[in-house]
Amino acid sequence: METKVQFNVLESIENMYKFSEDSQLRPALFETLGDDLKHLSRYLQVNEMQALLFANAFIVSFEHSRMSNVFSHFGFPDYKMVFYLQDIEVLFKKKLLLKERHFDAQRMDYLIDRKISHAITKNLNPDLIKTELTDLSQVLEEFDKYSEMYDNESITKPELDRYLFSLTDEYPNIEFFKKLDQWSLPPYEKFFLLDTIWDAISCGDNNYNTMVQKTLDDYFPSRTASISVINRLVEGNSNLIKYNLIDVLKNNYRNRIKARLSKSLVNLLKETEKLEIDFFEEENKRLIQSKSIKKKELFYNEAEISAIETLKSTLVESKFKQLQKRLDKKAMPLGITILLHGKPGTGKTESVYQLAKESGRNIFKVDISQTKSMWFGESQKLVKKIFTEYQEFKETEKKCPILLFNEADAIIGKRKEAGSSNVSDTENAIQNILLEELENFNGILFATTNLVENLDAAFERRFLYKIHFEKPSSQVAAKIWKSKLPFLSEEEAFELASKFDFSGGEMENIARKILMDEVLNNISPCFDGVMNYCKNENWTNGSVSKIGF
């Protein structure tokens, strides 16, 4: 709240300026200015020498905003400033003086903050004067006030930019600002990042609280400039994305796009500033806990059993660690990469789940269709981000988790001719990134595909194991039928296996229909009912293939 003070501030400053001329700051000056010095030092919450320096800097700023000019007014040569550097620094720390953007330590270019100037000319208490800020939260609260002042046109854009530029010098004790300098963000990105951090602190969480366009509109006087920056953010052409500082939640309407702090920035703030900000994992559907996977008995053909047993052995934690050490010792790639290929419904994905269940490894599952982003050029970035997120997930796990690329046909198929279409070029770019990531991969990766004949040759050497899943043989199919429908006799199960060339997935569909009939329609399960469903399982009448005919 603005309140009047009991003495005339501007008059005291003027007296101090007049009597200081050519005084060389002799003791007699301080005797002459006794009451004025006492009042102003209390008003500014500084000592008398600092009050005298400020008073002269205030008047000099109307012509030349340099501390060297203040000392010329005292009748001193420039070098005399050296003896008063500690007092001058206090004025900068208290924000009574602001450093010019291109600050020269010899001339000491400065500005008088507009709010201080307003308080002095109106003879009001200076609300901006405060004790030295010691942590990031306090500085961000101050930043928020500067943002409001800019919004209310109390300060200009150059003044706001100067404030953003000065943070590292003003607060050398805050490690985060040193990192901020290293990223070389332009002022509008600094503004956006600080605003996003403050949103997370003030809201108490990090759940996409920052409206991107509104924040940029707060900085830019022109909506066109805001839209241009939004486009760069969405396309990944921003330092905020390049340095993984924020996550952007996209929307079909760009004025509804939201942002939050990235997990790596949240971790950095915790490490450097002891700032605790919750990071919502958004109930990530990609993460599958091994304990949540239901145990299932799977039946394999003879050729597949050997390969699956090898994988089981590889995923035993003690053997996995031993294998990684040996690979590292021989300077070989540490990643274990497995391609499971075969027709739909042959148990590829379920095999990964059961291997994860048995080995106690959680799964980071990727839906490849999500890499086909609606934003042009985003798909490549999403693929790269998948591997970054997997590594972050891996660091939080006791056991190395499994990265599962389910139904990966779309990204490991043969490459299209370059330049044939934008879609083809995007798919080729995705494959190049995937090949690069696989080359340096450190973890466990499973990829499943139905179209191995279409596999690009460049991927063949990237997969350590390649396991082909056939439809079950008659003997294996009979076991599957018996496990799914226990009421069947051995002979009935073998008859179904001999007559119908079904995958395990198709057999499960029929078993589910039998169960639904029993629950919903009170129809007792029987062999004839199963036979009828088998005859109608495929899309076309002629598609049922009878083995042996």
XYZ file of C-alpha atoms in Angstrom:
549
model
C 0.000 0.000 0.000
C 1.388 3.444 -0.976
C 1.885 5.734 2.064
C 3.365 9.229 2.346
C 6.632 9.774 4.244
C 7.284 12.517 6.817
C 10.067 14.386 4.978
C 10.461 15.642 1.405
C 12.542 12.915 -0.259
C 13.203 14.765 -3.509
C 14.225 17.939 -1.684
C 16.710 15.996 0.473
C 18.175 14.341 -2.648
C 18.520 17.727 -4.357
C 20.323 19.215 -1.300
C 22.713 16.297 -1.199
C 23.491 16.677 -4.907
C 24.147 20.434 -4.605
C 26.446 20.219 -1.586
C 28.312 17.197 -2.980
C 29.660 19.036 -6.018
C 33.504 19.066 -5.882
C 33.292 18.077 -2.204
C 35.516 15.013 -2.615
C 33.292 13.540 0.097
C 35.153 15.305 2.911
C 33.840 14.868 6.491
C 32.436 18.424 6.507
C 29.932 17.384 3.819
C 28.387 14.779 6.116
C 28.040 17.358 8.907
C 26.321 19.797 6.526
C 23.897 17.124 5.259
C 23.179 15.656 8.705
C 19.353 15.479 8.723
C 19.009 14.870 4.968
C 21.436 11.943 5.137
C 19.760 10.496 8.215
C 16.273 10.648 6.647
C 17.315 9.251 3.258
C 19.383 6.396 4.713
C 16.370 5.307 6.779
C 14.074 5.722 3.785
C 16.315 3.549 1.577
C 17.396 1.188 4.406
C 21.094 1.786 3.674
C 23.978 3.518 5.462
C 24.713 7.242 5.020
C 27.501 6.778 2.452
C 25.234 4.573 0.342
C 22.396 7.099 0.652
C 24.726 9.896 -0.528
C 25.914 7.833 -3.516
C 22.323 7.027 -4.462
C 21.143 10.655 -4.189
C 23.845 11.816 -6.596
C 23.285 8.850 -8.936
C 19.574 9.715 -9.012
C 20.173 13.303 -10.195
C 23.044 12.384 -12.560
C 20.815 9.744 -14.229
C 18.778 12.493 -15.896
C 21.809 13.194 -18.138
C 24.428 10.431 -17.914
C 23.633 7.112 -16.211
C 27.217 6.238 -15.340
C 28.752 5.953 -11.903
C 31.926 7.511 -13.317
C 29.894 10.714 -13.890
C 28.771 10.644 -10.255
C 32.401 10.611 -9.113
C 33.270 13.396 -11.553
C 30.531 15.426 -9.829
C 32.282 14.755 -6.499
C 35.478 16.158 -8.023
C 37.171 12.745 -8.125
C 39.028 11.013 -10.966
C 37.333 7.783 -12.164
C 39.684 5.441 -10.297
C 38.337 6.700 -6.945
C 35.257 4.513 -7.538
C 37.381 1.519 -6.516
C 37.347 2.726 -2.887
C 33.551 2.737 -2.815
C 32.774 -0.489 -4.715
C 31.277 -2.250 -1.687
C 28.773 0.551 -1.115
C 27.923 0.745 -4.821
C 27.348 -3.025 -4.920
C 24.832 -2.738 -2.062
C 22.802 -0.279 -4.161
C 22.728 -2.796 -7.026
C 21.849 -5.701 -4.746
C 18.973 -3.790 -3.201
C 17.746 -2.896 -6.688
C 18.047 0.824 -5.928
C 20.238 0.860 -9.019
C 19.864 -1.541 -11.939
C 22.760 -2.582 -14.135
C 22.481 -1.654 -17.792
C 22.207 -4.641 -20.130
C 25.693 -4.072 -21.564
C 27.249 -3.341 -18.189
C 30.807 -1.970 -18.167
C 32.580 -2.488 -14.823
C 34.767 0.608 -15.345
C 32.022 3.081 -16.266
C 29.316 1.295 -14.241
C 26.322 2.131 -16.408
C 23.149 2.002 -14.351
C 19.439 2.771 -14.357
C 17.095 3.971 -11.647
C 14.244 1.526 -11.293
C 10.994 3.135 -12.408
C 9.139 2.100 -9.258
C 11.806 3.673 -7.026
C 11.723 6.814 -9.140
C 7.926 6.935 -8.838
C 8.098 6.563 -5.035
C 10.682 9.352 -4.708
C 8.869 11.864 -6.925
C 5.512 11.165 -5.210
C 7.096 11.164 -1.725
C 5.865 7.626 -1.063
C 7.324 4.627 0.742
C 9.401 2.577 -1.750
C 7.721 -0.862 -1.790
C 10.413 -2.391 -4.017
C 13.179 -1.972 -1.428
C 13.803 -5.310 0.216
C 16.462 -7.369 1.911
C 18.779 -9.428 -0.277
C 16.990 -12.418 -1.780
C 18.675 -15.722 -1.015
C 16.710 -18.440 -2.808
C 15.105 -19.034 -6.182
C 11.518 -18.939 -4.903
C 12.031 -15.418 -3.538
C 13.563 -14.224 -6.802
C 10.728 -15.779 -8.817
C 8.222 -13.951 -6.619
C 10.112 -10.757 -7.425
C 10.082 -11.756 -11.122
C 6.317 -12.140 -10.920
C 6.048 -8.555 -9.615
C 8.231 -7.300 -12.459
C 5.968 -9.173 -14.865
C 2.928 -7.430 -13.366
C 4.670 -4.058 -13.606
C 5.404 -4.738 -17.280
C 1.806 -5.811 -17.832
C 0.612 -2.564 -16.206
C 3.115 -0.571 -18.305
C 4.959 0.553 -15.169
C 8.180 -0.625 -16.797
C 9.149 -0.911 -20.451
C 10.193 -4.007 -22.402
C 13.886 -2.937 -22.418
C 13.695 -2.550 -18.627
C 12.180 -6.024 -18.278
C 14.875 -7.470 -20.563
C 17.591 -5.752 -18.525
C 16.160 -7.305 -15.384
C 16.176 -10.780 -16.995
C 19.728 -10.231 -18.222
C 20.981 -9.159 -14.779
C 19.802 -12.189 -12.779
C 23.117 -14.071 -12.765
C 25.089 -11.010 -11.648
C 22.475 -10.004 -9.096
C 22.160 -13.465 -7.540
C 25.528 -15.244 -7.880
C 24.574 -17.542 -4.976
C 21.739 -19.107 -7.010
C 23.229 -21.960 -9.045
C 20.222 -22.212 -11.366
C 20.961 -18.792 -12.875
C 24.442 -19.970 -13.870
C 22.798 -22.776 -15.858
C 20.378 -20.237 -17.288
C 23.337 -18.304 -18.677
C 24.864 -21.443 -20.185
C 21.697 -22.120 -22.188
C 21.962 -18.643 -23.803
C 18.206 -18.189 -23.927
C 16.865 -15.039 -25.578
C 14.858 -12.788 -23.200
C 11.455 -14.134 -24.272
C 12.545 -17.743 -23.557
C 13.955 -16.707 -20.164
C 10.656 -14.987 -19.421
C 8.682 -18.065 -20.493
C 10.846 -20.489 -18.490
C 10.785 -18.421 -15.281
C 7.032 -17.965 -15.632
C 6.573 -21.732 -16.073
C 8.671 -22.455 -12.963
C 6.702 -19.863 -10.984
C 3.410 -21.397 -12.206
C 4.541 -24.808 -10.913
C 5.536 -23.348 -7.527
C 2.446 -21.190 -7.059
C 0.022 -23.931 -8.213
C 1.703 -26.531 -6.042
C 2.184 -28.989 -8.909
C 3.669 -29.301 -12.386
C 0.605 -30.536 -14.220
C 0.693 -28.355 -17.379
C -0.295 -25.123 -15.615
C 1.231 -22.742 -18.184
C -0.902 -21.614 -21.115
C 1.692 -21.097 -23.841
C -0.012 -18.383 -25.883
C -1.171 -16.380 -22.858
C 2.362 -16.376 -21.407
C 3.902 -15.294 -24.709
C 1.203 -12.637 -25.156
C 2.228 -11.298 -21.737
C 5.730 -10.742 -23.115
C 5.208 -9.757 -26.743
C 3.201 -6.651 -27.656
C 2.402 -8.338 -30.990
C 0.230 -11.462 -31.340
C 2.145 -12.287 -34.541
C 5.375 -12.613 -32.550
C 3.645 -14.923 -30.046
C 2.338 -17.193 -32.801
C 5.780 -17.366 -34.403
C 7.311 -18.567 -31.108
C 4.467 -21.080 -30.581
C 5.230 -22.555 -34.009
C 8.901 -22.908 -33.086
C 7.997 -24.591 -29.795
C 5.655 -27.047 -31.496
C 8.206 -27.848 -34.200
C 10.968 -28.283 -31.612
C 13.000 -25.328 -32.922
C 13.395 -23.689 -29.536
C 16.172 -23.775 -26.935
C 13.516 -24.694 -24.378
C 12.962 -27.947 -26.282
C 16.579 -28.390 -27.411
C 17.837 -28.359 -23.811
C 14.858 -30.440 -22.588
C 13.629 -27.714 -20.221
C 9.891 -27.972 -20.849
C 7.281 -30.446 -22.079
C 4.587 -29.167 -24.417
C 1.080 -30.645 -24.336
C -0.161 -30.132 -27.871
C -3.694 -29.457 -29.006
C -5.424 -29.148 -32.374
C -5.900 -25.477 -31.465
C -2.565 -23.790 -30.894
C -4.015 -21.191 -28.543
C -4.811 -24.057 -26.136
C -1.332 -25.561 -26.010
C 0.025 -25.962 -22.469
C 3.519 -26.397 -21.029
C 5.144 -27.761 -17.911
C 8.691 -28.255 -16.633
C 10.498 -31.312 -17.979
C 11.467 -34.075 -15.604
C 15.166 -33.259 -16.094
C 14.570 -29.601 -15.127
C 12.525 -30.635 -12.084
C 15.477 -32.833 -11.053
C 17.942 -29.969 -11.688
C 15.914 -27.564 -9.515
C 15.807 -30.164 -6.756
C 19.551 -30.760 -7.002
C 20.730 -27.132 -7.225
C 18.042 -25.226 -5.297
C 16.482 -27.922 -3.056
C 13.213 -26.985 -4.747
C 10.629 -29.779 -4.517
C 8.216 -29.753 -7.461
C 5.900 -32.715 -8.012
C 6.282 -34.354 -11.416
C 3.110 -36.035 -12.605
C 3.746 -39.158 -14.663
C 0.202 -38.711 -16.043
C -0.689 -42.338 -15.351
C 1.592 -43.199 -18.239
C -0.103 -45.991 -20.164
C 3.289 -46.992 -21.492
C 4.372 -48.257 -18.083
C 3.329 -51.820 -17.264
C 4.297 -53.170 -13.852
C 5.389 -56.814 -13.962
C 3.308 -57.574 -10.861
C 0.153 -56.384 -12.680
C 0.639 -58.924 -15.509
C -1.502 -62.035 -15.061
C 0.396 -65.280 -15.310
C -0.531 -67.242 -18.400
C 0.567 -70.635 -19.635
C 1.874 -70.343 -23.176
C 2.417 -73.222 -25.581
C 5.191 -73.084 -28.168
C 6.227 -75.082 -31.193
C 9.436 -77.063 -30.753
C 11.599 -74.548 -32.670
C 10.344 -71.663 -30.516
C 10.878 -73.416 -27.152
C 14.665 -73.310 -27.401
C 14.713 -69.585 -28.253
C 12.276 -68.692 -25.452
C 14.348 -70.656 -22.923
C 17.454 -68.715 -24.024
C 15.601 -65.436 -23.432
C 14.393 -66.604 -20.015
C 17.973 -67.385 -19.054
C 19.227 -64.041 -20.402
C 16.673 -62.107 -18.336
C 17.585 -63.758 -15.023
C 19.065 -60.783 -13.145
C 22.351 -62.384 -12.102
C 23.032 -63.658 -15.621
C 21.947 -60.378 -17.208
C 24.411 -58.398 -15.067
C 27.163 -60.903 -15.774
C 26.439 -60.694 -19.509
C 26.558 -56.888 -19.463
C 29.916 -56.908 -17.667
C 31.389 -59.315 -20.206
C 30.058 -57.292 -23.141
C 31.439 -54.098 -21.633
C 34.834 -55.708 -21.062
C 35.007 -56.694 -24.724
C 33.816 -53.216 -25.833
C 30.678 -54.705 -27.384
C 27.226 -53.029 -27.416
C 25.471 -53.555 -24.081
C 21.920 -53.572 -25.422
C 19.919 -56.812 -25.660
C 17.630 -56.387 -28.673
C 15.088 -59.020 -29.726
C 12.770 -59.129 -32.733
C 9.719 -61.397 -32.455
C 8.110 -61.884 -35.855
C 5.264 -63.967 -37.196
C 1.580 -63.902 -38.063
C -0.950 -62.090 -35.840
C -2.169 -63.989 -32.786
C 0.850 -66.283 -32.494
C 1.764 -65.026 -29.005
C 4.550 -62.527 -29.691
C 3.336 -59.750 -27.386
C 2.064 -62.122 -24.709
C 5.474 -63.823 -24.700
C 7.092 -60.485 -23.829
C 4.579 -59.980 -21.004
C 5.221 -63.435 -19.555
C 9.001 -63.043 -19.825
C 8.652 -59.709 -17.976
C 6.428 -61.330 -15.340
C 8.846 -64.208 -14.745
C 11.963 -62.004 -14.618
C 10.307 -59.263 -12.522
C 11.010 -56.565 -15.102
C 8.608 -53.705 -15.726
C 7.709 -52.783 -19.309
C 7.894 -49.431 -21.100
C 5.458 -50.089 -23.948
C 5.385 -47.944 -27.078
C 2.432 -47.677 -29.430
C 4.120 -47.023 -32.764
C 1.009 -45.357 -34.172
C 1.595 -42.505 -31.710
C 4.813 -41.624 -33.512
C 2.709 -40.626 -36.522
C 2.200 -37.175 -35.078
C -0.271 -34.690 -36.464
C 2.432 -32.032 -36.248
C 4.757 -32.076 -39.234
C 8.283 -32.996 -38.256
C 7.256 -34.133 -34.766
C 7.421 -37.892 -35.378
C 11.216 -37.931 -35.495
C 11.398 -36.026 -32.200
C 8.893 -38.388 -30.586
C 11.016 -41.431 -31.479
C 14.095 -39.806 -29.940
C 12.067 -38.853 -26.876
C 10.943 -42.478 -26.415
C 14.548 -43.553 -25.854
C 15.233 -40.574 -23.563
C 12.177 -41.399 -21.441
C 13.113 -45.090 -21.353
C 16.576 -44.224 -20.016
C 14.995 -41.964 -17.357
C 12.596 -44.781 -16.447
C 15.503 -47.252 -16.353
C 17.394 -45.080 -13.843
C 14.474 -45.310 -11.398
C 14.197 -49.124 -11.616
C 16.049 -51.737 -9.570
C 16.071 -54.102 -12.546
C 16.633 -53.008 -16.129
C 13.114 -52.616 -17.613
C 11.974 -53.817 -21.029
C 11.359 -51.356 -23.855
C 8.589 -52.868 -25.997
C 7.947 -51.653 -29.535
C 4.654 -53.400 -30.211
C 3.566 -53.927 -33.826
C 6.650 -52.178 -35.126
C 5.931 -52.885 -38.818
C 5.481 -49.176 -39.522
C 9.016 -48.202 -38.546
C 11.184 -51.207 -39.383
C 9.777 -51.925 -42.847
C 11.717 -51.333 -46.037
C 12.504 -47.692 -46.658
C 10.607 -45.716 -49.274
C 12.221 -43.922 -52.161
C 13.509 -40.536 -50.979
C 11.483 -37.563 -52.176
C 8.491 -39.640 -53.261
C 6.255 -37.915 -50.674
C 6.397 -36.011 -47.393
C 5.072 -39.082 -45.573
C 7.787 -41.305 -47.073
C 10.496 -38.811 -46.160
C 9.168 -38.627 -42.586
C 9.104 -42.440 -42.275
C 12.666 -42.654 -43.607
C 13.786 -39.993 -41.112
C 12.136 -41.952 -38.275
C 13.990 -45.097 -39.349
C 17.327 -43.281 -39.448
C 16.803 -42.049 -35.885
C 15.717 -45.516 -34.730
C 18.800 -47.122 -36.311
C 21.025 -44.578 -34.577
C 19.342 -45.144 -31.202
C 19.576 -48.937 -31.536
C 23.286 -48.636 -32.323
C 23.894 -46.985 -28.925
C 21.121 -48.703 -26.981
C 21.795 -49.825 -23.414
C 18.908 -51.858 -22.073
C 16.472 -54.591 -23.103
C 14.364 -54.039 -26.199
C 11.683 -56.247 -27.731
C 10.057 -55.400 -31.063
C 7.130 -57.355 -32.494
C 6.106 -57.392 -36.141
C 3.812 -59.347 -38.437
C 5.661 -58.563 -41.672
C 9.197 -59.887 -41.376
C 9.456 -60.226 -45.164
C 9.224 -56.446 -45.320
C 12.010 -55.885 -42.755
C 14.606 -53.332 -43.859
C 18.052 -54.930 -44.171
C 19.619 -52.197 -42.001
C 17.651 -53.481 -39.010
C 18.790 -57.103 -39.318
C 22.135 -56.602 -37.584
C 20.601 -54.254 -34.988
C 18.615 -57.144 -33.465
C 20.669 -59.633 -31.472
C 17.908 -62.265 -31.492
C 15.315 -62.808 -34.223
C 12.641 -65.350 -33.302
C 10.006 -66.523 -35.757
C 6.578 -67.458 -34.363
C 4.638 -70.011 -36.426
C 1.004 -70.895 -35.994
C 0.801 -73.780 -33.503
C 1.271 -77.311 -34.785
C -1.625 -79.759 -34.308
C -0.066 -81.122 -31.110
C 0.482 -77.641 -29.655
C -2.923 -76.395 -30.847
C -4.603 -79.328 -29.063
C -2.899 -78.294 -25.805
C -4.082 -74.686 -26.296
C -7.672 -75.819 -26.933
C -7.590 -77.973 -23.805
C -6.197 -75.136 -21.664
C -8.765 -72.627 -22.954
C -11.754 -75.010 -22.819
C -11.113 -77.638 -20.115
C -14.474 -79.369 -20.764
C -13.136 -80.693 -24.110
C -11.878 -84.261 -24.217
C -8.381 -84.995 -25.517
C -9.916 -86.363 -28.739
C -12.134 -83.273 -29.238
C -9.219 -80.912 -28.669
C -7.105 -82.801 -31.220
C -9.997 -82.837 -33.727
C -10.302 -79.032 -33.516
C -6.529 -78.694 -33.863
C -6.512 -80.945 -36.936
C -9.448 -79.328 -38.693
C -8.731 -75.634 -38.099
C -5.483 -73.785 -38.731
C -6.004 -71.162 -36.026
C -3.528 -68.994 -34.204
C -3.539 -68.905 -30.407
C -5.287 -65.519 -30.563
C -8.119 -66.904 -32.690
C -8.566 -69.835 -30.306
C -8.808 -67.404 -27.394
C -11.528 -65.429 -29.220
C -13.619 -68.591 -29.549
C -13.067 -69.493 -25.892
C -14.289 -66.017 -24.880
C -17.466 -66.414 -26.975
C -18.188 -69.762 -25.322
C -17.751 -68.130 -21.895
C -20.061 -65.224 -22.860
C -22.743 -67.690 -24.001
C -22.498 -69.459 -20.674
C -22.693 -66.265 -18.573
C -25.165 -64.196 -20.601
C -27.401 -66.833 -22.208
C -27.077 -69.780 -19.784
C -25.895 -71.986 -22.662
C -23.861 -74.918 -21.413
C -20.564 -75.224 -23.281
C -20.339 -78.170 -25.656
C -18.172 -79.457 -28.490
C -20.799 -78.707 -31.182
C -20.998 -75.079 -30.056
C -17.221 -74.770 -30.301
C -17.286 -76.341 -33.765
C -19.882 -73.806 -34.963
C -17.843 -70.882 -33.694
C -14.736 -72.306 -35.377
C -16.516 -72.456 -38.723
C -17.495 -68.778 -38.417
C -14.276 -67.407 -36.933
C -12.691 -66.148 -40.164
C -14.030 -63.216 -42.153
C -14.836 -65.208 -45.309
C -16.326 -68.685 -45.650
C -13.493 -69.878 -47.823
C -10.777 -68.752 -45.465
C -10.942 -71.697 -43.040
C -8.021 -73.914 -43.919
C -8.305 -77.595 -43.006
C -4.972 -79.200 -42.347
C -4.332 -82.219 -44.608
C -6.643 -81.161 -47.439
